[in-house]
């Protein structure tokens, strides 16, 4: 059962850590390594304190506390959602059996792998965003960046807790490895592709928090269904924090589009590159990039790994309990994207092996809602231009389309065509240099950079000109 979190503990937690001295000691010995990782790989901009939300409880109401805190003193804690003692497994061959409180031996390796992959992404994103503070467009945005960073740090703690508590020596070794791999490192890169890409500017940051954090939402949503109850409860609580990250991405892109549209209308021109805002075609290229690398995070269209995870009860579907089927899927099929005789097509496969496709489809329709929102901003500015999601086969490195080149409209290209034309669709060095040239820091209270509109609302009812961050 969960208990009220104890803040007198070195590691705030609601898992009765005090009663398991061995585990407590193991985590306390990981803590200094985490802090030294945070010092060397976390936010580089020196700050005195930041107006942060800290998780203090898991209940429906009042789980968060807001205050100015030095980031290094942020109380990274271990919080699992309330336990439902009667919880039953909702899918796969163990459907209807009680959820597991311990890891069954036969699933140990697979569960560890899922937890390690999830855990690896969390510190990776902090590393990717390390230098963004130096070019923040406002203190409000700077605070949001740091909020995302400390919570990704907490999500790492969440996975490390599971590794230490349930996977013995191997788990402790994996926890150490999570701090050893680094985003973009030649020798020991992060596990998944998107987490080795750079996040060099704030447009990339908003696109990342829109598209890549949204993959996080869907992956966590499937792990929340897991038969392994501690994983399920951890993910349930992580999803609450994740919602803020998505808000940062959605409204961040909103505000870039809004400001660009404003300058286009004021100057009656599409050609705004000299006017200090991001041209729409460049926004589209950033969108194309972040969307396509995030699609890769769902794995192959067909996967025996995912079929086994589902059958075993380790990883479910998005909103599993709302699906009107037998939740076993042994006799079902699904159409998945495929390359047939070299052409983009679809093929029918067993529903179980097509589960990565099922999840990717849920994700794609959610991504479309952001695009619709940004297009409404363009429409209400009276502009005819529209943004769109590129074709699912565009710029893919994982899955059925990894071996072909495709335009955003789905036209198949020769490698030579792709070589010549990809600069029309993906950010070029010129685009990136231009976007970076806009990234002049605005660290003054109540002020904002000219390339982005101010937010509609501040944080926790505070105004935009609140002193969200005190710089060091
Ligand atoms: N890059 O059978 P397949 C987040 C590998 S984001 C490199 O199709 P599977 C966050 C794969 O490992 C959410 N390698 O894969 C966001 C496999 O290797 P092996 C993170 C890749 O297992 C923002 C082989 O290719 N959480 O939280 O069905 C900020 C065959 O692939 C990639 C999770 O991902 C890739 N993109 O699906 C902060 C959840 N894709 O076994 C945080 C946990 C595949 O042949 N992970 N491979 O050596 C999983 O559920 C699954 O492992 C995957 C892959 C969906 C990642």
Tab-separated table of C-alpha atoms in Angstrom, residues 2-453:
chain	number	residue	atom	x	y	z
A	2	UNK	CA	1.125	3.549	-0.421
A	3	UNK	CA	1.621	5.749	2.576
A	4	UNK	CA	1.797	9.515	2.913
A	5	UNK	CA	5.131	10.670	1.527
A	6	UNK	CA	7.803	11.234	4.112
A	7	UNK	CA	9.890	14.325	3.441
A	8	UNK	CA	12.195	13.731	6.371
A	9	UNK	CA	13.692	10.840	4.401
A	10	UNK	CA	16.695	11.521	2.208
A	11	UNK	CA	14.613	10.150	-0.635
A	12	UNK	CA	10.976	11.295	-0.407
A	13	UNK	CA	8.758	8.326	-1.144
A	14	UNK	CA	5.385	6.765	-0.608
A	15	UNK	CA	6.638	3.186	-0.743
A	16	UNK	CA	7.707	2.749	2.891
A	17	UNK	CA	11.350	2.822	1.921
A	18	UNK	CA	12.300	3.055	5.602
A	19	UNK	CA	11.035	-0.444	6.202
A	20	UNK	CA	13.403	-1.936	3.657
A	21	UNK	CA	16.826	-0.848	4.880
A	22	UNK	CA	18.741	-2.714	2.171
A	23	UNK	CA	16.782	-1.091	-0.605
A	24	UNK	CA	16.978	2.289	1.086
A	25	UNK	CA	20.758	1.989	1.384
A	26	UNK	CA	21.100	0.878	-2.248
A	27	UNK	CA	19.083	3.850	-3.469
A	28	UNK	CA	20.908	6.211	-1.134
A	29	UNK	CA	24.166	5.051	-2.633
A	30	UNK	CA	22.829	5.673	-6.160
A	31	UNK	CA	21.705	9.192	-5.133
A	32	UNK	CA	25.166	10.876	-5.159
A	33	UNK	CA	25.818	9.399	-8.608
A	34	UNK	CA	22.527	10.854	-9.771
A	35	UNK	CA	23.439	14.258	-8.339
A	36	UNK	CA	26.846	14.258	-9.942
A	37	UNK	CA	25.208	13.282	-13.256
A	38	UNK	CA	22.751	16.191	-12.754
A	39	UNK	CA	25.649	18.573	-12.045
A	40	UNK	CA	27.571	17.576	-15.135
A	41	UNK	CA	24.772	16.751	-17.591
A	42	UNK	CA	21.743	18.671	-16.283
A	43	UNK	CA	20.809	22.317	-16.964
A	44	UNK	CA	23.967	24.318	-17.620
A	45	UNK	CA	22.616	27.814	-16.882
A	46	UNK	CA	23.441	28.834	-13.305
A	47	UNK	CA	20.336	29.643	-11.274
A	48	UNK	CA	19.661	30.519	-7.674
A	49	UNK	CA	16.168	29.125	-7.578
A	50	UNK	CA	13.229	28.267	-9.802
A	51	UNK	CA	9.454	28.320	-9.250
A	52	UNK	CA	8.921	24.573	-9.419
A	53	UNK	CA	6.138	22.138	-8.870
A	54	UNK	CA	7.202	19.271	-6.626
A	55	UNK	CA	5.201	16.070	-6.313
A	56	UNK	CA	4.198	15.697	-2.668
A	57	UNK	CA	1.370	13.221	-2.891
A	58	UNK	CA	-0.350	11.022	-5.424
A	59	UNK	CA	-4.016	11.707	-4.644
A	60	UNK	CA	-6.517	13.186	-7.042
A	61	UNK	CA	-6.278	16.579	-5.378
A	62	UNK	CA	-3.331	18.552	-4.183
A	63	UNK	CA	-0.481	16.321	-5.309
A	64	UNK	CA	1.722	19.222	-6.261
A	65	UNK	CA	3.382	21.946	-4.265
A	66	UNK	CA	4.726	25.116	-5.922
A	67	UNK	CA	7.649	27.121	-4.511
A	68	UNK	CA	10.962	28.710	-5.466
A	69	UNK	CA	13.604	26.039	-4.915
A	70	UNK	CA	17.271	25.690	-5.868
A	71	UNK	CA	17.138	23.032	-8.581
A	72	UNK	CA	19.820	20.890	-6.997
A	73	UNK	CA	17.661	20.658	-3.854
A	74	UNK	CA	14.600	19.512	-5.785
A	75	UNK	CA	13.105	16.583	-3.855
A	76	UNK	CA	13.373	13.835	-6.457
A	77	UNK	CA	11.168	11.216	-4.933
A	78	UNK	CA	9.560	7.858	-5.534
A	79	UNK	CA	5.818	8.042	-5.980
A	80	UNK	CA	3.506	5.274	-7.053
A	81	UNK	CA	-0.211	5.778	-7.608
A	82	UNK	CA	-2.495	4.253	-4.956
A	83	UNK	CA	-2.633	0.481	-4.979
A	84	UNK	CA	-5.895	-1.168	-5.863
A	85	UNK	CA	-5.699	-4.401	-3.817
A	86	UNK	CA	-8.248	-6.108	-6.067
A	87	UNK	CA	-6.570	-5.201	-9.362
A	88	UNK	CA	-6.698	-7.955	-11.974
A	89	UNK	CA	-4.629	-8.424	-15.107
A	90	UNK	CA	-6.595	-6.943	-17.986
A	91	UNK	CA	-5.208	-8.715	-21.060
A	92	UNK	CA	-3.077	-11.529	-22.441
A	93	UNK	CA	-2.864	-15.114	-21.268
A	94	UNK	CA	-3.051	-14.162	-17.571
A	95	UNK	CA	-6.182	-12.052	-18.018
A	96	UNK	CA	-8.352	-12.157	-14.895
A	97	UNK	CA	-5.541	-13.292	-12.551
A	98	UNK	CA	-4.453	-10.969	-9.712
A	99	UNK	CA	-1.884	-8.351	-10.751
A	100	UNK	CA	1.683	-9.273	-9.755
A	101	UNK	CA	3.426	-7.550	-6.889
A	102	UNK	CA	6.654	-9.406	-7.676
A	103	UNK	CA	8.336	-10.094	-11.002
A	104	UNK	CA	7.628	-13.650	-12.228
A	105	UNK	CA	10.923	-15.347	-13.064
A	106	UNK	CA	9.976	-16.163	-16.654
A	107	UNK	CA	9.322	-12.498	-17.468
A	108	UNK	CA	12.244	-11.009	-15.632
A	109	UNK	CA	14.427	-10.315	-18.659
A	110	UNK	CA	11.616	-8.788	-20.748
A	111	UNK	CA	10.350	-6.587	-17.946
A	112	UNK	CA	13.845	-5.406	-17.182
A	113	UNK	CA	14.355	-4.530	-20.842
A	114	UNK	CA	11.137	-2.488	-20.996
A	115	UNK	CA	12.004	-0.628	-17.789
A	116	UNK	CA	15.567	0.040	-18.941
A	117	UNK	CA	14.423	1.395	-22.326
A	118	UNK	CA	11.890	3.634	-20.622
A	119	UNK	CA	14.416	4.727	-17.987
A	120	UNK	CA	17.057	5.496	-20.614
A	121	UNK	CA	14.912	8.123	-22.335
A	122	UNK	CA	14.406	10.236	-19.202
A	123	UNK	CA	17.982	11.376	-18.476
A	124	UNK	CA	18.613	11.457	-22.240
A	125	UNK	CA	16.104	14.269	-22.692
A	126	UNK	CA	17.707	16.262	-19.848
A	127	UNK	CA	21.065	15.892	-21.581
A	128	UNK	CA	19.594	16.971	-24.904
A	129	UNK	CA	18.125	20.104	-23.318
A	130	UNK	CA	21.133	20.976	-21.204
A	131	UNK	CA	22.151	24.164	-22.979
A	132	UNK	CA	18.746	25.617	-23.793
A	133	UNK	CA	18.610	27.834	-20.701
A	134	UNK	CA	21.224	30.159	-22.209
A	135	UNK	CA	18.807	31.171	-24.980
A	136	UNK	CA	15.398	31.096	-23.250
A	137	UNK	CA	12.844	33.481	-24.788
A	138	UNK	CA	11.423	34.434	-21.356
A	139	UNK	CA	11.641	33.529	-17.672
A	140	UNK	CA	8.290	31.773	-18.035
A	141	UNK	CA	9.743	29.480	-20.730
A	142	UNK	CA	12.943	29.022	-18.768
A	143	UNK	CA	10.934	27.846	-15.769
A	144	UNK	CA	8.972	25.412	-17.923
A	145	UNK	CA	12.190	23.963	-19.332
A	146	UNK	CA	13.542	23.398	-15.826
A	147	UNK	CA	10.240	21.917	-14.660
A	148	UNK	CA	10.386	19.424	-17.510
A	149	UNK	CA	14.043	18.667	-16.665
A	150	UNK	CA	13.519	17.989	-12.958
A	151	UNK	CA	10.501	15.810	-13.705
A	152	UNK	CA	12.419	13.780	-16.285
A	153	UNK	CA	14.969	13.357	-13.493
A	154	UNK	CA	12.164	12.110	-11.244
A	155	UNK	CA	11.001	9.725	-13.942
A	156	UNK	CA	14.515	8.300	-14.008
A	157	UNK	CA	14.212	7.800	-10.235
A	158	UNK	CA	10.906	6.012	-10.827
A	159	UNK	CA	12.541	3.441	-13.135
A	160	UNK	CA	15.637	3.126	-10.941
A	161	UNK	CA	13.416	2.354	-7.967
A	162	UNK	CA	11.834	-0.527	-9.894
A	163	UNK	CA	15.249	-1.829	-10.986
A	164	UNK	CA	16.657	-1.694	-7.448
A	165	UNK	CA	13.558	-3.015	-5.727
A	166	UNK	CA	12.744	-5.894	-8.070
A	167	UNK	CA	15.754	-6.915	-10.178
A	168	UNK	CA	18.558	-7.525	-7.673
A	169	UNK	CA	22.169	-7.076	-8.687
A	170	UNK	CA	21.343	-6.907	-12.400
A	171	UNK	CA	18.877	-4.127	-11.662
A	172	UNK	CA	21.494	-2.169	-9.749
A	173	UNK	CA	23.927	-2.572	-12.623
A	174	UNK	CA	21.323	-1.359	-15.106
A	175	UNK	CA	20.632	1.645	-12.850
A	176	UNK	CA	24.321	2.543	-12.959
A	177	UNK	CA	24.331	2.173	-16.753
A	178	UNK	CA	21.452	4.652	-17.036
A	179	UNK	CA	23.853	7.330	-15.808
A	180	UNK	CA	26.755	6.090	-17.911
A	181	UNK	CA	25.157	6.201	-21.374
A	182	UNK	CA	24.826	9.721	-22.748
A	183	UNK	CA	22.790	11.315	-25.482
A	184	UNK	CA	24.779	11.569	-28.709
A	185	UNK	CA	27.834	9.787	-27.240
A	186	UNK	CA	29.953	7.885	-29.786
A	187	UNK	CA	30.946	5.153	-27.328
A	188	UNK	CA	27.809	4.712	-25.246
A	189	UNK	CA	24.807	6.422	-26.833
A	190	UNK	CA	21.250	6.356	-25.504
A	191	UNK	CA	19.231	3.328	-26.641
A	192	UNK	CA	16.583	4.892	-28.915
A	193	UNK	CA	17.393	7.019	-31.961
A	194	UNK	CA	15.435	10.194	-31.165
A	195	UNK	CA	17.257	10.522	-27.858
A	196	UNK	CA	20.613	10.916	-29.551
A	197	UNK	CA	19.458	13.858	-31.672
A	198	UNK	CA	20.286	17.394	-30.594
A	199	UNK	CA	17.787	19.827	-29.112
A	200	UNK	CA	19.806	22.910	-30.026
A	201	UNK	CA	17.099	25.578	-30.099
A	202	UNK	CA	13.696	26.333	-28.617
A	203	UNK	CA	11.684	25.471	-31.714
A	204	UNK	CA	13.253	22.005	-31.464
A	205	UNK	CA	12.392	21.942	-27.753
A	206	UNK	CA	8.706	22.676	-28.369
A	207	UNK	CA	8.566	20.155	-31.224
A	208	UNK	CA	10.319	17.590	-29.009
A	209	UNK	CA	7.916	18.153	-26.116
A	210	UNK	CA	5.001	17.979	-28.548
A	211	UNK	CA	6.014	14.924	-30.587
A	212	UNK	CA	8.565	12.967	-28.551
A	213	UNK	CA	7.050	13.481	-25.107
A	214	UNK	CA	3.802	12.375	-26.713
A	215	UNK	CA	5.447	9.056	-27.579
A	216	UNK	CA	6.228	8.945	-23.853
A	217	UNK	CA	2.554	9.447	-23.085
A	218	UNK	CA	1.571	6.490	-25.281
A	219	UNK	CA	4.364	4.168	-24.120
A	220	UNK	CA	3.638	4.965	-20.476
A	221	UNK	CA	-0.054	4.447	-21.201
A	222	UNK	CA	0.682	0.893	-22.363
A	223	UNK	CA	3.001	0.169	-19.412
A	224	UNK	CA	0.293	1.499	-17.067
A	225	UNK	CA	-1.751	-1.530	-18.182
A	226	UNK	CA	1.047	-3.900	-17.130
A	227	UNK	CA	0.322	-6.950	-14.996
A	228	UNK	CA	3.386	-5.978	-12.949
A	229	UNK	CA	1.562	-3.717	-10.530
A	230	UNK	CA	4.489	-1.546	-9.309
A	231	UNK	CA	5.276	-0.655	-12.950
A	232	UNK	CA	1.631	0.096	-13.639
A	233	UNK	CA	1.310	2.367	-10.598
A	234	UNK	CA	4.576	4.160	-11.334
A	235	UNK	CA	3.507	4.904	-14.899
A	236	UNK	CA	0.095	6.078	-13.802
A	237	UNK	CA	1.660	8.777	-11.673
A	238	UNK	CA	4.301	9.684	-14.291
A	239	UNK	CA	1.492	10.343	-16.755
A	240	UNK	CA	0.180	13.126	-14.531
A	241	UNK	CA	3.519	14.929	-14.700
A	242	UNK	CA	3.816	14.192	-18.397
A	243	UNK	CA	0.676	16.231	-19.109
A	244	UNK	CA	2.550	19.446	-18.284
A	245	UNK	CA	5.359	18.548	-20.698
A	246	UNK	CA	2.844	18.129	-23.463
A	247	UNK	CA	1.243	21.458	-22.593
A	248	UNK	CA	4.671	23.085	-22.944
A	249	UNK	CA	5.055	21.596	-26.431
A	250	UNK	CA	1.541	22.296	-27.656
A	251	UNK	CA	1.370	25.898	-26.494
A	252	UNK	CA	5.028	26.490	-27.418
A	253	UNK	CA	4.353	25.629	-31.072
A	254	UNK	CA	1.051	27.581	-30.849
A	255	UNK	CA	2.963	30.677	-29.813
A	256	UNK	CA	5.622	30.361	-32.539
A	257	UNK	CA	2.912	29.931	-35.196
A	258	UNK	CA	0.879	32.790	-33.756
A	259	UNK	CA	3.804	35.217	-33.814
A	260	UNK	CA	4.855	34.226	-37.346
A	261	UNK	CA	1.259	34.644	-38.566
A	262	UNK	CA	1.069	38.072	-36.927
A	263	UNK	CA	4.237	39.277	-38.667
A	264	UNK	CA	3.096	37.796	-42.012
A	265	UNK	CA	-0.184	39.696	-41.770
A	266	UNK	CA	1.359	42.954	-40.547
A	267	UNK	CA	3.863	42.944	-43.399
A	268	UNK	CA	1.601	41.307	-45.951
A	269	UNK	CA	4.311	38.816	-46.904
A	270	UNK	CA	5.236	35.126	-46.606
A	271	UNK	CA	8.884	36.039	-46.630
A	272	UNK	CA	9.474	36.747	-42.966
A	273	UNK	CA	13.025	35.435	-42.640
A	274	UNK	CA	14.403	38.973	-42.413
A	275	UNK	CA	11.724	40.003	-39.933
A	276	UNK	CA	12.917	38.138	-36.862
A	277	UNK	CA	10.403	35.279	-36.816
A	278	UNK	CA	10.465	31.654	-38.025
A	279	UNK	CA	9.037	31.293	-41.572
A	280	UNK	CA	6.185	28.779	-41.859
A	281	UNK	CA	8.128	26.496	-44.236
A	282	UNK	CA	10.858	26.216	-41.589
A	283	UNK	CA	8.273	25.399	-38.901
A	284	UNK	CA	6.963	22.702	-41.282
A	285	UNK	CA	10.473	21.255	-41.706
A	286	UNK	CA	11.007	21.072	-37.942
A	287	UNK	CA	7.618	19.399	-37.614
A	288	UNK	CA	8.550	16.877	-40.345
A	289	UNK	CA	11.766	16.008	-38.558
A	290	UNK	CA	10.434	15.609	-35.024
A	291	UNK	CA	7.331	13.740	-36.125
A	292	UNK	CA	9.246	11.237	-38.254
A	293	UNK	CA	11.937	10.465	-35.659
A	294	UNK	CA	9.185	10.046	-33.059
A	295	UNK	CA	7.307	7.580	-35.295
A	296	UNK	CA	10.445	5.437	-35.194
A	297	UNK	CA	10.149	5.178	-31.413
A	298	UNK	CA	7.220	2.791	-31.778
A	299	UNK	CA	9.433	0.045	-33.264
A	300	UNK	CA	8.632	-2.058	-36.333
A	301	UNK	CA	5.117	-2.328	-37.850
A	302	UNK	CA	5.244	-5.983	-36.938
A	303	UNK	CA	7.137	-7.215	-33.922
A	304	UNK	CA	7.296	-10.537	-32.154
A	305	UNK	CA	8.671	-8.698	-29.110
A	306	UNK	CA	5.469	-6.739	-28.750
A	307	UNK	CA	3.302	-9.829	-29.332
A	308	UNK	CA	5.149	-11.623	-26.535
A	309	UNK	CA	4.910	-8.611	-24.208
A	310	UNK	CA	1.156	-8.478	-24.726
A	311	UNK	CA	0.535	-12.187	-24.348
A	312	UNK	CA	2.610	-12.221	-21.169
A	313	UNK	CA	0.723	-9.222	-19.769
A	314	UNK	CA	3.771	-6.945	-19.623
A	315	UNK	CA	2.644	-4.184	-21.999
A	316	UNK	CA	-0.981	-3.568	-22.975
A	317	UNK	CA	-2.707	-1.344	-25.499
A	318	UNK	CA	-3.578	2.315	-25.209
A	319	UNK	CA	-6.796	2.450	-23.115
A	320	UNK	CA	-6.937	-1.347	-22.962
A	321	UNK	CA	-10.138	-1.466	-20.924
A	322	UNK	CA	-12.059	0.567	-23.484
A	323	UNK	CA	-11.359	-1.939	-26.269
A	324	UNK	CA	-14.367	-4.028	-27.180
A	325	UNK	CA	-12.652	-7.375	-27.836
A	326	UNK	CA	-11.443	-10.390	-25.896
A	327	UNK	CA	-8.190	-8.687	-24.730
A	328	UNK	CA	-6.267	-11.777	-25.821
A	329	UNK	CA	-6.248	-11.185	-29.586
A	330	UNK	CA	-5.156	-14.723	-30.449
A	331	UNK	CA	-7.643	-14.997	-33.341
A	332	UNK	CA	-7.623	-11.393	-34.572
A	333	UNK	CA	-5.826	-9.669	-37.410
A	334	UNK	CA	-4.877	-6.114	-38.318
A	335	UNK	CA	-3.800	-4.318	-41.492
A	336	UNK	CA	-0.330	-2.819	-41.165
A	337	UNK	CA	1.797	-0.641	-43.416
A	338	UNK	CA	4.246	-2.667	-45.451
A	339	UNK	CA	6.552	-2.526	-48.408
A	340	UNK	CA	5.238	-5.019	-50.977
A	341	UNK	CA	7.255	-5.570	-54.146
A	342	UNK	CA	9.015	-2.318	-53.348
A	343	UNK	CA	5.755	-0.341	-53.115
A	344	UNK	CA	4.130	1.299	-50.075
A	345	UNK	CA	1.121	-0.819	-49.277
A	346	UNK	CA	-0.662	-2.620	-46.464
A	347	UNK	CA	-0.768	-6.237	-45.429
A	348	UNK	CA	-2.845	-8.273	-43.004
A	349	UNK	CA	-1.010	-9.740	-40.013
A	350	UNK	CA	-1.910	-11.313	-36.661
A	351	UNK	CA	-3.239	-8.586	-34.357
A	352	UNK	CA	-0.630	-9.490	-31.751
A	353	UNK	CA	2.355	-8.871	-33.986
A	354	UNK	CA	0.771	-5.634	-35.237
A	355	UNK	CA	0.515	-3.995	-31.815
A	356	UNK	CA	3.276	-1.441	-32.471
A	357	UNK	CA	1.183	-0.308	-35.445
A	358	UNK	CA	-1.933	-0.114	-33.291
A	359	UNK	CA	-0.144	2.169	-30.826
A	360	UNK	CA	1.491	4.260	-33.557
A	361	UNK	CA	-1.970	4.853	-35.076
A	362	UNK	CA	-3.342	6.122	-31.769
A	363	UNK	CA	-0.345	8.420	-31.550
A	364	UNK	CA	-0.722	9.695	-35.120
A	365	UNK	CA	-4.332	10.723	-34.604
A	366	UNK	CA	-3.349	12.542	-31.407
A	367	UNK	CA	-0.538	14.347	-33.311
A	368	UNK	CA	-3.069	15.423	-35.909
A	369	UNK	CA	-5.007	17.294	-33.215
A	370	UNK	CA	-2.012	19.597	-32.647
A	371	UNK	CA	-1.715	20.289	-36.358
A	372	UNK	CA	-5.427	21.141	-36.498
A	373	UNK	CA	-4.936	23.532	-33.624
A	374	UNK	CA	-1.983	25.284	-35.289
A	375	UNK	CA	-3.967	25.520	-38.530
A	376	UNK	CA	-6.809	27.219	-36.665
A	377	UNK	CA	-4.320	29.874	-35.555
A	378	UNK	CA	-3.326	30.400	-39.202
A	379	UNK	CA	-6.963	30.467	-40.299
A	380	UNK	CA	-7.984	32.981	-37.668
A	381	UNK	CA	-5.115	35.236	-38.770
A	382	UNK	CA	-6.735	35.086	-42.222
A	383	UNK	CA	-3.878	33.128	-43.801
A	384	UNK	CA	-4.399	30.365	-46.411
A	385	UNK	CA	-1.216	28.389	-45.514
A	386	UNK	CA	-1.555	25.173	-43.535
A	387	UNK	CA	0.812	22.822	-41.679
A	388	UNK	CA	0.519	19.071	-42.116
A	389	UNK	CA	1.879	15.782	-40.870
A	390	UNK	CA	4.170	14.158	-43.443
A	391	UNK	CA	3.450	10.677	-44.826
A	392	UNK	CA	4.083	7.835	-42.382
A	393	UNK	CA	6.944	6.528	-44.579
A	394	UNK	CA	8.766	9.872	-44.685
A	395	UNK	CA	12.309	9.895	-43.193
A	396	UNK	CA	11.909	6.596	-41.375
A	397	UNK	CA	14.892	4.684	-39.999
A	398	UNK	CA	12.999	1.920	-38.177
A	399	UNK	CA	10.401	-0.487	-39.563
A	400	UNK	CA	9.010	-1.344	-42.993
A	401	UNK	CA	10.037	1.929	-44.636
A	402	UNK	CA	13.558	2.174	-43.252
A	403	UNK	CA	15.052	1.132	-46.594
A	404	UNK	CA	13.218	3.556	-48.899
A	405	UNK	CA	13.057	7.295	-49.443
A	406	UNK	CA	9.683	9.007	-49.579
A	407	UNK	CA	8.519	12.620	-49.902
A	408	UNK	CA	6.151	14.140	-47.287
A	409	UNK	CA	3.329	13.451	-49.788
A	410	UNK	CA	4.197	9.771	-49.963
A	411	UNK	CA	5.912	9.803	-53.354
A	412	UNK	CA	8.691	7.209	-53.524
A	413	UNK	CA	12.045	8.665	-54.504
A	414	UNK	CA	15.333	7.336	-55.760
A	415	UNK	CA	18.261	7.845	-53.367
A	416	UNK	CA	19.565	10.520	-55.768
A	417	UNK	CA	16.204	12.358	-55.732
A	418	UNK	CA	16.158	12.203	-51.948
A	419	UNK	CA	19.690	13.526	-51.769
A	420	UNK	CA	18.743	16.471	-53.962
A	421	UNK	CA	15.395	17.301	-52.459
A	422	UNK	CA	15.439	16.462	-48.734
A	423	UNK	CA	16.517	20.029	-47.907
A	424	UNK	CA	13.021	21.128	-48.988
A	425	UNK	CA	11.501	18.983	-46.247
A	426	UNK	CA	14.007	18.685	-43.411
A	427	UNK	CA	15.825	21.552	-41.657
A	428	UNK	CA	19.015	22.439	-43.546
A	429	UNK	CA	22.109	23.945	-41.957
A	430	UNK	CA	20.906	27.315	-43.256
A	431	UNK	CA	17.507	26.872	-41.555
A	432	UNK	CA	19.098	25.755	-38.301
A	433	UNK	CA	21.565	28.629	-38.339
A	434	UNK	CA	18.743	31.081	-38.954
A	435	UNK	CA	16.629	29.634	-36.109
A	436	UNK	CA	19.648	29.714	-33.837
A	437	UNK	CA	20.271	33.354	-34.760
A	438	UNK	CA	16.840	34.183	-33.318
A	439	UNK	CA	17.681	32.503	-30.032
A	440	UNK	CA	18.885	35.541	-28.123
A	441	UNK	CA	18.198	35.123	-24.424
A	442	UNK	CA	15.515	37.184	-22.746
A	443	UNK	CA	16.102	36.675	-19.043
A	444	UNK	CA	14.373	39.870	-17.936
A	445	UNK	CA	11.189	39.639	-15.932
A	446	UNK	CA	8.018	40.292	-17.997
A	447	UNK	CA	9.892	40.484	-21.332
A	448	UNK	CA	9.749	38.063	-24.251
A	449	UNK	CA	11.713	37.386	-27.445
A	450	UNK	CA	10.256	38.783	-30.671
A	451	UNK	CA	9.966	35.398	-32.450
A	452	UNK	CA	7.338	33.980	-30.078
A	453	UNK	CA	4.002	35.224	-28.716
